[in-house]
Coordinates of C-alpha atoms and ligand atoms in Angstrom, one line a residue:
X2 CA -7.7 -9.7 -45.0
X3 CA -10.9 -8.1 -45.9
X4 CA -14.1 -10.6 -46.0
X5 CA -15.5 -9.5 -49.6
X6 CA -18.8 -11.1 -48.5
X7 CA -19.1 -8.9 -45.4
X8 CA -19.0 -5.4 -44.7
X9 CA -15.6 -4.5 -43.1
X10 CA -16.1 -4.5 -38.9
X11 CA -17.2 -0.9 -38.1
X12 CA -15.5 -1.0 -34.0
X13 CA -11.9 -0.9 -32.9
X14 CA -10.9 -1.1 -29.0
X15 CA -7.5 -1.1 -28.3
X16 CA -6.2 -2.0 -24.9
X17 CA -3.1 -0.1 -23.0
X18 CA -2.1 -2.3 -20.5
X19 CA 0.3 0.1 -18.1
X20 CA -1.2 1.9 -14.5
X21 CA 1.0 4.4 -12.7
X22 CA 0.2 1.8 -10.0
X23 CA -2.4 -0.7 -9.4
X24 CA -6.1 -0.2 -7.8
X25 CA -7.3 -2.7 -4.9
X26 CA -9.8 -3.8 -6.6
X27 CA -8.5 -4.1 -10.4
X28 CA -8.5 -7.6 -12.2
X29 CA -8.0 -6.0 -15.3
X30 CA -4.7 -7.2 -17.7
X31 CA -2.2 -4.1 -16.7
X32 CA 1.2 -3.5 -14.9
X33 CA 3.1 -0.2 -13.9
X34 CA 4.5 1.5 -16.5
X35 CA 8.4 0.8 -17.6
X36 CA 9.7 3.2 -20.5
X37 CA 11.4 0.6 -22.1
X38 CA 8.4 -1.7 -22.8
X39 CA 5.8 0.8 -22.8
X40 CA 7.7 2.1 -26.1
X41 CA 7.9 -1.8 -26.9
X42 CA 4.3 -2.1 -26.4
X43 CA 3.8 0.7 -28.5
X44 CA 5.9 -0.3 -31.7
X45 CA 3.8 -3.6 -31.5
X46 CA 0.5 -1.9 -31.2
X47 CA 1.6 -0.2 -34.5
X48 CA 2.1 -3.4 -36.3
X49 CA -1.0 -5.2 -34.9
X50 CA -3.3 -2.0 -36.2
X51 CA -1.4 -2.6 -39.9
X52 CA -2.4 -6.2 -39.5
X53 CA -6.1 -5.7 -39.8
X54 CA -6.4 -2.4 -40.9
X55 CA -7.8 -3.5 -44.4
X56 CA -10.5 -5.2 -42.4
X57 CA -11.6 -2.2 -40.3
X58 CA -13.5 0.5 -41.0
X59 CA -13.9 2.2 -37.5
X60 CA -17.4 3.7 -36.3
X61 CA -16.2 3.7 -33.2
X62 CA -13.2 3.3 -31.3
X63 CA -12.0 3.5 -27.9
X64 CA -9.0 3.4 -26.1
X65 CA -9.3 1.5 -22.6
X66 CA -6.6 0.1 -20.0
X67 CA -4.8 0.4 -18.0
X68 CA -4.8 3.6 -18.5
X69 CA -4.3 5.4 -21.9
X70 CA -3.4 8.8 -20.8
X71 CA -0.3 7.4 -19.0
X72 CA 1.4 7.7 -22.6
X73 CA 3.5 10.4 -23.3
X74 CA 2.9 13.3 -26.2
X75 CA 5.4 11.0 -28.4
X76 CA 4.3 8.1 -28.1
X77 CA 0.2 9.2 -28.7
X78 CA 2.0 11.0 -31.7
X79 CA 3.4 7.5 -32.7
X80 CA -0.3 5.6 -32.5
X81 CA -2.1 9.0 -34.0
X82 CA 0.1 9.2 -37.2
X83 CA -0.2 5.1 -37.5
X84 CA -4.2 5.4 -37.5
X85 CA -4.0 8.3 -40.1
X86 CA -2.0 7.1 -42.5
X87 CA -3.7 3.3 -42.2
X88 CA -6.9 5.4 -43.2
X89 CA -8.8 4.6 -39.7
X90 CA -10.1 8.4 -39.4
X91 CA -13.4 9.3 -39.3
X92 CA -15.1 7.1 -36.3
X93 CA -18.2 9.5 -35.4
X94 CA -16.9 8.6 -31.6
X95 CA -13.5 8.1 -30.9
X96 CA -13.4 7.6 -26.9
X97 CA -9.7 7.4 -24.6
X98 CA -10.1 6.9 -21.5
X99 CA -7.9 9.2 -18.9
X100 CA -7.0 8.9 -15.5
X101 CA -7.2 12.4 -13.8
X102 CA -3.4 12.3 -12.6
X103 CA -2.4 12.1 -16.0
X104 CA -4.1 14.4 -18.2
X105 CA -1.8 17.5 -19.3
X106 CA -3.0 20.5 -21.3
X107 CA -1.2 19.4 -24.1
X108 CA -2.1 15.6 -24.2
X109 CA -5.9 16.2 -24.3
X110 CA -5.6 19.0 -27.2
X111 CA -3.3 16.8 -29.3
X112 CA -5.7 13.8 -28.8
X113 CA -8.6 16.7 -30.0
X114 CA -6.4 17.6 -33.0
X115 CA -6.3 14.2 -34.3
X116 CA -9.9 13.1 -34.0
X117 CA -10.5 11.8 -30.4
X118 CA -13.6 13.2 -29.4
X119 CA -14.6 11.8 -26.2
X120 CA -13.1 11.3 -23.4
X121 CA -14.0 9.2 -20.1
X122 CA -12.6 10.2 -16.9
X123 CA -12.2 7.9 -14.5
X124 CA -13.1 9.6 -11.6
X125 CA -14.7 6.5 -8.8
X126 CA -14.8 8.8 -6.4
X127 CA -14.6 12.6 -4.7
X128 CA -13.8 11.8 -1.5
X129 CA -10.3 11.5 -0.6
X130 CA -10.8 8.9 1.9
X131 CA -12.2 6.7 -0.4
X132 CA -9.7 7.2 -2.7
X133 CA -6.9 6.5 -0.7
X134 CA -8.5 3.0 0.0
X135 CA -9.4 2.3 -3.6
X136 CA -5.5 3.1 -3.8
X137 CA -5.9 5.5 -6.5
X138 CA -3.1 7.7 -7.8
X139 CA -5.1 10.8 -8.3
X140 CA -6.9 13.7 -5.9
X141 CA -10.4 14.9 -6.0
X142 CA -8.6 18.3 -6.4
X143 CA -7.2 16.8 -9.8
X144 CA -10.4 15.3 -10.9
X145 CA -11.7 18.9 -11.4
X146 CA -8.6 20.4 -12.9
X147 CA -8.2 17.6 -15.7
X148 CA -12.0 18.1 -15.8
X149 CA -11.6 21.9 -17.2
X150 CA -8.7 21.2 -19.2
X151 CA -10.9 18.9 -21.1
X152 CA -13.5 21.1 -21.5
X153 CA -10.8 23.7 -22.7
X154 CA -9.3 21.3 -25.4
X155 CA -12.5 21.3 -26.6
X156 CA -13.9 18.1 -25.8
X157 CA -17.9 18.3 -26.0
X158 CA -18.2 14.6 -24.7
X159 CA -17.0 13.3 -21.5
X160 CA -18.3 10.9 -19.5
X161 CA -17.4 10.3 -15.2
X162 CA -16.8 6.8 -14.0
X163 CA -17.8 6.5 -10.3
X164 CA -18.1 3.5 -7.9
X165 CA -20.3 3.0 -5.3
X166 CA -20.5 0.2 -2.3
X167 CA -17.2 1.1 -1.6
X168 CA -15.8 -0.6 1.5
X169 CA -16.4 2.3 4.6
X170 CA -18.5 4.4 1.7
X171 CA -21.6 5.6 3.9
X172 CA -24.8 7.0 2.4
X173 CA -23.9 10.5 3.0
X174 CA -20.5 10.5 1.5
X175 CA -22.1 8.8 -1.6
X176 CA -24.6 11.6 -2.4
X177 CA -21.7 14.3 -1.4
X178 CA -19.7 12.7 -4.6
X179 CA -22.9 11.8 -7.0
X180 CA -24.0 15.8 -6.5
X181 CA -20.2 16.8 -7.1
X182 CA -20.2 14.5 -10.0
X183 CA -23.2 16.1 -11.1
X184 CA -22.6 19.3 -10.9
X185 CA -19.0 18.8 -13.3
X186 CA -22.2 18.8 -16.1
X187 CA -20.6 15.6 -18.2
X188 CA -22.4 14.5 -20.6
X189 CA -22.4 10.2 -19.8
X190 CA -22.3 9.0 -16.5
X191 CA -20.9 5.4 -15.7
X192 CA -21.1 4.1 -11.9
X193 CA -20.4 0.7 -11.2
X194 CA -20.9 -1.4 -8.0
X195 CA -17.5 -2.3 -6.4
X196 CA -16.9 -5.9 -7.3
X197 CA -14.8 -8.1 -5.7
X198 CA -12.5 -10.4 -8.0
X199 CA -10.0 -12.8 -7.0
X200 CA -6.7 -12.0 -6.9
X201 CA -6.8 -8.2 -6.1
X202 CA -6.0 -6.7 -2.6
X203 CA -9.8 -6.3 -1.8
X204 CA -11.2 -9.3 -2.4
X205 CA -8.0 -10.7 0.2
X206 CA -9.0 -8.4 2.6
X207 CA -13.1 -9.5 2.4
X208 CA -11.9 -13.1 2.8
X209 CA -10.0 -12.0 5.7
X210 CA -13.6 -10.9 7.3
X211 CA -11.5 -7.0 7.5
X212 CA -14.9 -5.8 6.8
X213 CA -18.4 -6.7 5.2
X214 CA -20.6 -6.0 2.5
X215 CA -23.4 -4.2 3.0
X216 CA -25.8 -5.6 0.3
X217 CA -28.9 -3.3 1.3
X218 CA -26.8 0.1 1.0
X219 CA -25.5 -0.9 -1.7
X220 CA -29.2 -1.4 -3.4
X221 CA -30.0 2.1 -1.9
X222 CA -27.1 3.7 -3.2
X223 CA -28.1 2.3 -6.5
X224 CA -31.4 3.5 -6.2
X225 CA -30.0 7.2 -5.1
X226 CA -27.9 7.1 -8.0
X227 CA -31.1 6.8 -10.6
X228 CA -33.3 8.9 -8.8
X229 CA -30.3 11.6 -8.7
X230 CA -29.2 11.1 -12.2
X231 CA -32.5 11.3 -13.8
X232 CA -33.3 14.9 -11.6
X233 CA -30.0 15.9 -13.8
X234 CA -31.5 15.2 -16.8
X235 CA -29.6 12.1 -17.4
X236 CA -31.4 8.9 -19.0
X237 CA -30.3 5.9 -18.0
X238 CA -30.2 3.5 -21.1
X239 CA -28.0 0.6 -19.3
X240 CA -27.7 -1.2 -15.9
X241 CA -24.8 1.4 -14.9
X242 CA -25.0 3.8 -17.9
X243 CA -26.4 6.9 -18.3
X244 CA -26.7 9.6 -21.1
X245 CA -27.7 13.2 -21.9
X246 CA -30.7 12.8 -24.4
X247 CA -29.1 15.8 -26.0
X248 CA -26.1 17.0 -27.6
X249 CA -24.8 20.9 -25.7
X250 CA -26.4 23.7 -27.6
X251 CA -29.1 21.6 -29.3
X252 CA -32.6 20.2 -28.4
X253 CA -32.6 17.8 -31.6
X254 CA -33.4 14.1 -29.6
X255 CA -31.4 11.3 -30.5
X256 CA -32.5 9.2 -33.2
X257 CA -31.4 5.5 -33.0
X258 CA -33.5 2.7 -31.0
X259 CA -35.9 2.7 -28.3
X260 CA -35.4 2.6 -24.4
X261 CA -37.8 2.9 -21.6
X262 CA -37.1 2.7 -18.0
X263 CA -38.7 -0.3 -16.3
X264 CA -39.9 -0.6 -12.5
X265 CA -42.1 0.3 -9.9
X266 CA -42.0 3.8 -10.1
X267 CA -42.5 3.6 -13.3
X268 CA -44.8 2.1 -15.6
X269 CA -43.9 -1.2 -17.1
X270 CA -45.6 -0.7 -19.8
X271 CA -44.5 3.3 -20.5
X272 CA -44.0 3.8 -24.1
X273 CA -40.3 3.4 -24.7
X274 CA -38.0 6.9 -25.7
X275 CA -34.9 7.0 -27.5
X276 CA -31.1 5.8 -26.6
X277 CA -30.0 8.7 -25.6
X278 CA -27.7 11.0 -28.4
X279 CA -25.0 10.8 -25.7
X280 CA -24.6 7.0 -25.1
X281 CA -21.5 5.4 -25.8
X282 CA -22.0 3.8 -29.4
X283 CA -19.2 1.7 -29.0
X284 CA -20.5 -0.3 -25.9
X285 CA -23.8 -0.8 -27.4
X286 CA -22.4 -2.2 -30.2
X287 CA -21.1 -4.5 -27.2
X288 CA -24.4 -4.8 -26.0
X289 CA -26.2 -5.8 -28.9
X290 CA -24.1 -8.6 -30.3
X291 CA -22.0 -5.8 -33.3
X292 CA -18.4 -7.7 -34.3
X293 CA -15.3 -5.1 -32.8
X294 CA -11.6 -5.8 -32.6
X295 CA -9.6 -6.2 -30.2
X296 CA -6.0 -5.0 -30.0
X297 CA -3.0 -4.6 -27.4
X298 CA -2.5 -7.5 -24.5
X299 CA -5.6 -9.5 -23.7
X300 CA -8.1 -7.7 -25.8
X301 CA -10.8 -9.5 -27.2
X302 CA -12.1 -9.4 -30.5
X303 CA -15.4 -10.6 -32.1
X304 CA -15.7 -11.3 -35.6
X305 CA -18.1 -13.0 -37.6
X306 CA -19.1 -15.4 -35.4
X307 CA -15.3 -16.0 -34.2
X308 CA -14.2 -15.1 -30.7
X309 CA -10.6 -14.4 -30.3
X310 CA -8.4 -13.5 -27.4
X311 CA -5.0 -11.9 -27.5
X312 CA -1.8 -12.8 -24.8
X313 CA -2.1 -10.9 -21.4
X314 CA 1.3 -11.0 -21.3
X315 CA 3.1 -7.4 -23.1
X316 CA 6.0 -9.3 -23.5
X317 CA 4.5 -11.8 -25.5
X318 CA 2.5 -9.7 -27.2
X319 CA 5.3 -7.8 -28.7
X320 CA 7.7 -10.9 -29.0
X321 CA 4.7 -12.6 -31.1
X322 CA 4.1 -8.9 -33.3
X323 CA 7.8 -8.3 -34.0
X324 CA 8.0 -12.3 -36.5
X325 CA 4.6 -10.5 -37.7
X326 CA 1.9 -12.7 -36.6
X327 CA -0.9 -11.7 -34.2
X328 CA -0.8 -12.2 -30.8
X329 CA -3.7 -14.8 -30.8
X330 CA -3.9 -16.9 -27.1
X331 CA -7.6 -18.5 -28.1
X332 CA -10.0 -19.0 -30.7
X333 CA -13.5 -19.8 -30.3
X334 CA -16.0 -19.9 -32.8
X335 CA -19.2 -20.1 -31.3
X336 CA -22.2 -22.3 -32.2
X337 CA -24.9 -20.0 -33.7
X338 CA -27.5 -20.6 -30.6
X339 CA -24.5 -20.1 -27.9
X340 CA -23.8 -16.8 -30.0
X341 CA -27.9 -15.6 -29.8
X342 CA -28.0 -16.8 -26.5
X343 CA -25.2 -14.0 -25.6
X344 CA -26.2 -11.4 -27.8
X345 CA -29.9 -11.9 -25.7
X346 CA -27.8 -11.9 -22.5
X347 CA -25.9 -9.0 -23.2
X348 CA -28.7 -6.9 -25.0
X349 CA -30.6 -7.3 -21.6
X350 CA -28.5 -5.2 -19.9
X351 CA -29.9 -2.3 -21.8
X352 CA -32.9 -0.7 -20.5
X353 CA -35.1 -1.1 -24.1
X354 CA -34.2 -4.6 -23.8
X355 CA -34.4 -6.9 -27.0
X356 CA -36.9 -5.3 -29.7
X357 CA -38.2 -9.3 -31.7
X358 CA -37.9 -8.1 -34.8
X359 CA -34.0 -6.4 -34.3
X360 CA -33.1 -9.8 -32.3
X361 CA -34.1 -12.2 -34.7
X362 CA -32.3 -9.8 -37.9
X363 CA -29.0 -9.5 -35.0
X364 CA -29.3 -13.5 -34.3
X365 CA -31.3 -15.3 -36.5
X366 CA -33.3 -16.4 -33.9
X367 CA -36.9 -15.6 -32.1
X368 CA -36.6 -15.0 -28.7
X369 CA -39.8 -15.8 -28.1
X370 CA -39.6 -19.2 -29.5
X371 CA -36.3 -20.2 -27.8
X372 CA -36.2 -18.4 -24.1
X373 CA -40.0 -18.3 -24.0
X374 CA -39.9 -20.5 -20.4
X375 CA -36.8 -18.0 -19.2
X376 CA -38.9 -14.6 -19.9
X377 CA -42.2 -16.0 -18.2
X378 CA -40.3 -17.1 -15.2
X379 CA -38.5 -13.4 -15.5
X380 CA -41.9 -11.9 -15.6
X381 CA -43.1 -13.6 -12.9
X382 CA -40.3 -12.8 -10.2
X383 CA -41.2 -9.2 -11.7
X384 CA -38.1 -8.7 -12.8
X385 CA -39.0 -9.0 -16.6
X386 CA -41.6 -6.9 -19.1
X387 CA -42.8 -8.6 -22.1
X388 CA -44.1 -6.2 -24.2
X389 CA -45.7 -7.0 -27.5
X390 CA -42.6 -6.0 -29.3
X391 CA -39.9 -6.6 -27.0
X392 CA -38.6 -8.4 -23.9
X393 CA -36.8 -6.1 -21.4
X394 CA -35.6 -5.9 -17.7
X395 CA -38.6 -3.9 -15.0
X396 CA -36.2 -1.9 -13.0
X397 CA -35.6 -4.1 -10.2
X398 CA -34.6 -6.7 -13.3
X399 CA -31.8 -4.2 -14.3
X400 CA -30.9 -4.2 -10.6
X401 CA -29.9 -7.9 -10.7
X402 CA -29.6 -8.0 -14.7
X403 CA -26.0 -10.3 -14.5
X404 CA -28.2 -12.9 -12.8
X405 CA -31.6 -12.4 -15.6
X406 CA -29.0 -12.3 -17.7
X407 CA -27.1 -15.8 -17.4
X408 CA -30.5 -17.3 -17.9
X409 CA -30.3 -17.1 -21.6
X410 CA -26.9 -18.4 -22.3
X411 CA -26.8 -21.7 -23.7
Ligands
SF4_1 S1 -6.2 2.7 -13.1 FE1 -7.9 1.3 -13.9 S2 -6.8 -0.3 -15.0 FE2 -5.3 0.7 -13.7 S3 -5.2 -0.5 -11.9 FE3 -6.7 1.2 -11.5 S4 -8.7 0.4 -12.1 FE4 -7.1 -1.0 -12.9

């Protein structure tokens, strides 16, 4: 039910738990797709949205997995028609994310038609090798056909995953795909470090000493990757994220907050630019503490104050929507100075860092006054800039920003 003291929450993810198979590396909540319960899943998904539609008046929205695109025409017509007529239109950034294997002429201009205007392709890699080991379903040959079907539906916006430290990935074969990814012309660029989480076929097959990680290229790659980006005319605006400062066609800059890149090819002290037009609104909500919801197995949602988690189990999750109740697991509601302490952790991760004045209207709290001892010692390992406005991460900071980062959590 709608909170009449507070505005209605402005971000909607909704989670689509089914892979054509799964990655060697994926932790995330999803299993291969079976009709039956991915039509299940979808039914449910239709009744969750109805249960806190009153509350949601969507900014932005996104559509993550698993992998959305794996639905077919019907069923996106099913979840379409449900957010129209529940009067969730109108987010000025609707993402779905889309695995290359799975993206059909038609799919990507009926997700256009109904208001989905970005799209993020997840890509990882261009090298077939590489591909093969991640144990991805899709070709580098695909990447670029789904690529120009996009572009054909009309989608102004999309943005390339790509992962680097790839186990056997050498230097050379990571600037091959970064200038191939490049040269596609998205407009976001999201590259992640290959993490190793329990309970995937990688991380077995690191504790089984089948090969090693190479911490140094994996730094250097990093490094490559900003250097390379930035010659592009990408600005990086996150740890992994980067942005065009511009929309296509225009030269209007972005308006929103302020972002400067930190480290020692650059000036600390630089006076900050923009966020660029082109960053994904919906993770920095995320990153700066903004309440979203949450729907489909084992999403999260955050609102007012109140953290709560749904089953990662489908069948559960449609069992539990079907006697019309949400599919709550866990509920947390956070102490106030846990909650700042997050928000500052999480706002890190951005390269304009925390501005005072926006932390303390976000929190409630002054940084200064409560993680004073955890900047200096930031500042000192050089890893932090504390500017007279704002606290933020130098660019070797950013490099290890998970670790600056879990200093502020209380
Ligand atoms: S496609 Fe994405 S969600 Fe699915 S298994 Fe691979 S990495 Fe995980």
């Amino acid at each position: 039910m709608p909170d009449t003291d507070h505005p209605r929450v402005a971000s909607l993810y909704v989670h689509v738990p089914f892979c054509a198979r799964k990655c060697e590396y994926c932790a995330f909540y999803s299993e291969a797709a079976r009709g039956e319960v991915v039509a299940d899943y979808v039914v449910a998904l239709v009744r969750e949205l109805e249960l806190v539609a009153a509350d949601l008046q969507p900014r932005t929205v996104f559509f993550g997995g698993g992998t959305p695109s794996l639905l077919t025409l019907q069923q996106w017509e099913q979840i379409l028609l449900a957010v129209q007529r529940l009067d969730l239109l109108g987010a000025g950034e609707w993402t779905v994310e889309c695995n290359p294997a799975t993206v059909s002429a038609e799919k990507a201009r009926l997700l256009r038609a109904h208001g989905v205007n970005r799209v993020s392709l997840g890509v990882q890699s261009l090298d077939g090798a590489l591909l093969d080991r991640l144990g991805r379903v899709h070709t580098r040959e695909q990447v670029f056909k789904s690529f120009d079907l996009l572009r054909q539906a009309g989608f102004a916006n999309l943005n390339v995953d790509l992962m680097f430290g790839i186990p056997g990935q050498t230097m050379a074969r990571w600037r091959e795909t970064l200038g191939e990814a490049l040269a596609l012309g998205s407009e976001h660029l999201s590259c992640y470090e290959v993490i190793y989480e329990e309970d995937t076929p990688l991380f077995e097959q690191l504790r089984a000493g089948q090969f090693d990680v190479d911490e140094d290229l994996a730094c250097a790659m990093y490094e490559e990757l900003v250097e390379r980006a930035a010659a592009a005319g990408f600005q990086q605006y996150e740890v992994a994220n980067f942005a065009r400062p511009t929309r296509r066609g225009t030269e209007a800059p972005a308006e929103a907050e302020e972002v400067t890149p930190g480290g020692p090819r650059s000036n600390p002290s630089a006076q900050p630019a923009a966020i660029p037009a082109l960053a994904c609104q919906h993770n920095v909500n995320y990153w700066r503490g903004g309440a979203f919801y949450g729907l489909g197995p084992s999403a999260t949602s955050y609102v007012r104050g109140v953290r709560t988690k749904n089953w990662s189990n489908t069948g559960l999750y449609c069992e539990q929507l079907a006697c019309g109740s949400r599919p709550v697991e866990s509920r947390e509601a956070l102490a106030p100075l846990s909650r700042a302490g997050e928000t500052a952790a999480f706002g890190l991760r951005l390269v304009a860092g925390w501005p005072f004045e926006e932390f303390q209207r976000a929190t409630r709290f002054d940084l200064r006054a409560h993680w004073r001892g955890e900047m200096e010692r930031l500042v000192e390992k050089g890893w932090g800039h504390w500017a007279p406005d704002r606290f933020r991460l130098t660019r070797q900071g950013l490099r290890f920003a998970d670790a600056a980062a879990e200093l502020f959590l209380r």
